[in-house]
Short mmCIF file of C-alpha atoms in Angstrom, two decimals:
data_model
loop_
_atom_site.label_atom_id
_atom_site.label_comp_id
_atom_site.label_asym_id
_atom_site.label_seq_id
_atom_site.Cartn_x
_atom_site.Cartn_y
_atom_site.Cartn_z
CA UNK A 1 -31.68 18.96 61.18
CA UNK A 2 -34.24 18.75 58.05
CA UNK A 3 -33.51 20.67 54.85
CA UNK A 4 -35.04 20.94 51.91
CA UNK A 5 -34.64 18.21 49.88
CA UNK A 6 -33.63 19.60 46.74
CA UNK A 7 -30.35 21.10 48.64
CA UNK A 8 -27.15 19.18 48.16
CA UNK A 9 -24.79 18.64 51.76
CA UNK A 10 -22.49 21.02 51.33
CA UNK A 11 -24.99 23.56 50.19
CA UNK A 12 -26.61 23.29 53.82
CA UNK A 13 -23.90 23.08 55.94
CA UNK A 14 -22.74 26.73 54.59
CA UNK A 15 -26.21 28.40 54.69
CA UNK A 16 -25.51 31.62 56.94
CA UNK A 17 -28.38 33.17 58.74
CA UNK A 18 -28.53 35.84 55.79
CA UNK A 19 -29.82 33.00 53.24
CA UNK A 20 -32.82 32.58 54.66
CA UNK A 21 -35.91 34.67 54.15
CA UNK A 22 -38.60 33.33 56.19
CA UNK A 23 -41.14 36.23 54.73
CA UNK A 24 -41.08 34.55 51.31
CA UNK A 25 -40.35 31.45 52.40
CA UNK A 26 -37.21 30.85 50.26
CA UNK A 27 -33.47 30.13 51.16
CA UNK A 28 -31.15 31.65 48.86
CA UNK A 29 -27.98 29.33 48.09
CA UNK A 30 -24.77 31.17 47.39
CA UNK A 31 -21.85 29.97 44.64
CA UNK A 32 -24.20 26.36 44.60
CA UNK A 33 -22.67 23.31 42.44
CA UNK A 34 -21.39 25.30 39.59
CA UNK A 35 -20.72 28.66 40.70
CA UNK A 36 -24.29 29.30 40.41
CA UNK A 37 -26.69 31.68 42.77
CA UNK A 38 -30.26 29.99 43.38
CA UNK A 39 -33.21 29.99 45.45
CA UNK A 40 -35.23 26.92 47.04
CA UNK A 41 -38.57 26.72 48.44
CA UNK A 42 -39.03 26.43 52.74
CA UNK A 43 -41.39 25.24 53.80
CA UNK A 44 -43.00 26.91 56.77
CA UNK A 45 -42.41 23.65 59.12
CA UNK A 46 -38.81 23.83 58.24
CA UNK A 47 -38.93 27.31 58.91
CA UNK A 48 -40.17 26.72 62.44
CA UNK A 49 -37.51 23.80 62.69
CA UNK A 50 -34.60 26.01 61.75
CA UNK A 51 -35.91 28.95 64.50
CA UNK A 52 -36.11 26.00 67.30
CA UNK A 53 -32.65 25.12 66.11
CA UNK A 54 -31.25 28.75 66.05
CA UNK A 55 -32.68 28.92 69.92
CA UNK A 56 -30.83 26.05 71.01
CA UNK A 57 -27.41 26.41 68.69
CA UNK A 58 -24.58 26.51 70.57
CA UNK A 59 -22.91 30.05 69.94
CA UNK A 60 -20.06 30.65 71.72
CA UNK A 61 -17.60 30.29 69.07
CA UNK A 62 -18.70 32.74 66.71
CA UNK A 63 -20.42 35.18 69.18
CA UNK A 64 -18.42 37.36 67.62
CA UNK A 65 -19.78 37.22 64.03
CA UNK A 66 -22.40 39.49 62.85
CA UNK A 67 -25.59 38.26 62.66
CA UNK A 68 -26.39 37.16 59.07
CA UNK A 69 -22.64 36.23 58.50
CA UNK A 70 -23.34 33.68 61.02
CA UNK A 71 -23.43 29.84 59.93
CA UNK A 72 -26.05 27.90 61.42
CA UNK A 73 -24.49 24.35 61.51
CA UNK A 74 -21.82 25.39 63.62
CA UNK A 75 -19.02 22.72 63.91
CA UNK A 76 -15.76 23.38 65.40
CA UNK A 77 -13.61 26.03 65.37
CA UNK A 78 -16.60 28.66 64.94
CA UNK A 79 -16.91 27.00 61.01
CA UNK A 80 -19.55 25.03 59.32
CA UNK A 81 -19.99 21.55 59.88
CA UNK A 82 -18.29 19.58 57.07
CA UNK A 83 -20.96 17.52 54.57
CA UNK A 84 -19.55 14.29 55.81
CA UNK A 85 -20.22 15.25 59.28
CA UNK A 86 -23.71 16.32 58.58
CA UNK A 87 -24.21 12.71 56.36
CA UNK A 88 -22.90 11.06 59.94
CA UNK A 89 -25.43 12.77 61.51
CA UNK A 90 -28.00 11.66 58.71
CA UNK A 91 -27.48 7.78 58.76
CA UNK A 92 -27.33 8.27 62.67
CA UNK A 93 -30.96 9.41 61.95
CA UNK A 94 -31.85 6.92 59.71
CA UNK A 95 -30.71 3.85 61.64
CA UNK A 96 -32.46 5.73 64.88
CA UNK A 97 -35.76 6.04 62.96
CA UNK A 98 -35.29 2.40 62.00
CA UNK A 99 -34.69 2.73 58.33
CA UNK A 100 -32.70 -0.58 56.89
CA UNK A 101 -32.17 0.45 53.83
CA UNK A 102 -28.87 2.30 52.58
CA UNK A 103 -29.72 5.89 52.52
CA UNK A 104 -28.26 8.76 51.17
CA UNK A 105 -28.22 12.33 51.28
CA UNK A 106 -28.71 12.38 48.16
CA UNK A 107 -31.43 9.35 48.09
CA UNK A 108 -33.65 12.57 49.70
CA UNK A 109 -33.09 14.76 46.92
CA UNK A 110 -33.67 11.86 44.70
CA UNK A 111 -37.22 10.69 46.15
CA UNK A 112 -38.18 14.67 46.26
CA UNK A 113 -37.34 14.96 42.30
CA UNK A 114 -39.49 11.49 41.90
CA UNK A 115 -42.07 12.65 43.87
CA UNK A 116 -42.45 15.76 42.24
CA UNK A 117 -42.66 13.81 38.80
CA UNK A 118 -44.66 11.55 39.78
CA UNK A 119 -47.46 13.99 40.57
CA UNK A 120 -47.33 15.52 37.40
CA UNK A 121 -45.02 18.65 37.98
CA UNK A 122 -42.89 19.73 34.68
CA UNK A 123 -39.81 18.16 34.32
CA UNK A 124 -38.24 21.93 33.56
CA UNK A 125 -39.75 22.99 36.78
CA UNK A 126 -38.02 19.77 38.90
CA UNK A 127 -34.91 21.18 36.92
CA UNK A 128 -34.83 24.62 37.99
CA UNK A 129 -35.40 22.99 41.93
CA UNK A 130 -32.42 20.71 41.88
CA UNK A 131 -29.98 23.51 40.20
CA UNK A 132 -29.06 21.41 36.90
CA UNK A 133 -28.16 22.77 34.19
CA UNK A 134 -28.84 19.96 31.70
CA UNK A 135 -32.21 18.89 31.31
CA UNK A 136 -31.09 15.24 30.83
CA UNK A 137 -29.52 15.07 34.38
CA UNK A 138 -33.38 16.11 35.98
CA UNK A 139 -34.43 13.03 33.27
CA UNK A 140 -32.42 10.59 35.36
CA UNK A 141 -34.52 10.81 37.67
CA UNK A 142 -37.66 9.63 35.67
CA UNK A 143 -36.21 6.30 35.02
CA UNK A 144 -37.09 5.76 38.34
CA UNK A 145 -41.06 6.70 38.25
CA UNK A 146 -41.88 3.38 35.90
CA UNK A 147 -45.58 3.92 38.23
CA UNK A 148 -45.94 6.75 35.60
CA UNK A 149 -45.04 5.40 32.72
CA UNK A 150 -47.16 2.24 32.90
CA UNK A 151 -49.74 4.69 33.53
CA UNK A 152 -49.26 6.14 30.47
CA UNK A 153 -51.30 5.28 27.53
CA UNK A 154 -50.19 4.78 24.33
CA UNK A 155 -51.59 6.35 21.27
CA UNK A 156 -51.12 2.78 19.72
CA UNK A 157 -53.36 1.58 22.09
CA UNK A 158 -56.25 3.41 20.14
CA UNK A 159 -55.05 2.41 15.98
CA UNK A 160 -57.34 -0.57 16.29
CA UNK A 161 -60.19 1.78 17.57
CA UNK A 162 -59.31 4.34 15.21
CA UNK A 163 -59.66 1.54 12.14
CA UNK A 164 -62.88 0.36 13.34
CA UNK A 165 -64.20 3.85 13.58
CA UNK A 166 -63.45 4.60 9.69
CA UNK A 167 -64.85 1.30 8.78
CA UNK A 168 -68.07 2.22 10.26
CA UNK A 169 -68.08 5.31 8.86
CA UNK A 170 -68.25 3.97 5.23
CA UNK A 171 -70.72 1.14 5.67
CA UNK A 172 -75.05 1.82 5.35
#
């Protein structure tokens, strides 16, 4: 089952029905890495995903739960599935879609962060998405987008320009 991206594994394998709020399109993560409350974006597609999911979940093992309490990765035992069973599941997915590479859980949340940079979003804003604290944790993350900084121009680039230019200015 998709997720967000910028969610860690054992952030989505304990979301409970009452995290998500479809209306704003946001799923709120409780006691995330760091003891720390947060929201991330949903897109509406996973939002449709998840309400396929919930139609098809099996539920007798925690029929007895109320409604938002309930977890909606069931695994055994009417409990969440555990985030190495939901990386299983992952790399199950990968090799099934034909991916070679080594993958990750985390290489998602990496590639989303890279993404993001990559088309010009603020690194503070990429930040507050992935939950860190420490801006130079998000920064990790940029060593990977050398597309943008070869795009980048230097203001040395110009000094020879900018010499020319005050040469001119003094000569008839």
């Amino acid at each position: 089952m998709p997720s967000p991206p910028t969610m860690r594994a054992g952030e989505v394998v304990r979301l409970k029905v009452g995290d998500i709020d479809g209306e704003q399109e946001i799923i709120r993560i409780v006691q995330s890495k760091g003891r720390k409350d947060s929201n991330v974006m949903l897109p509406g597609d996973i939002l449709g995903l998840l309400r396929d999911w919930w139609k098809e979940r099996p539920t007798g093992q925690d029929a007895d739960v109320a409604g938002p309490d309930r977890v909606i990765f069931l695994g055994y035992n009417g409990k969440h599935l555990s985030p190495r069973q939901i990386s299983r599941l992952f790399k199950q997915a990968a090799k099934a879609a034909g991916i070679t590479k080594p993958v990750t859980l985390h290489t998602l949340r990496h590639s989303f962060a890279t993404h993001l940079l990559e088309r010009g979003v603020d690194i503070r804003v990429i930040q507050a998405l992935l939950g860190h604290t420490k801006l130079t944790t998000t920064a990790r993350y940029a060593s990977v987008a050398t597309g943008m900084i070869s795009a980048v121009e230097s203001p040395l680039d110009n000094l020879s320009q900018a010499k020319r230019k005050k040469g001119k200015k003094g000569a008839p």
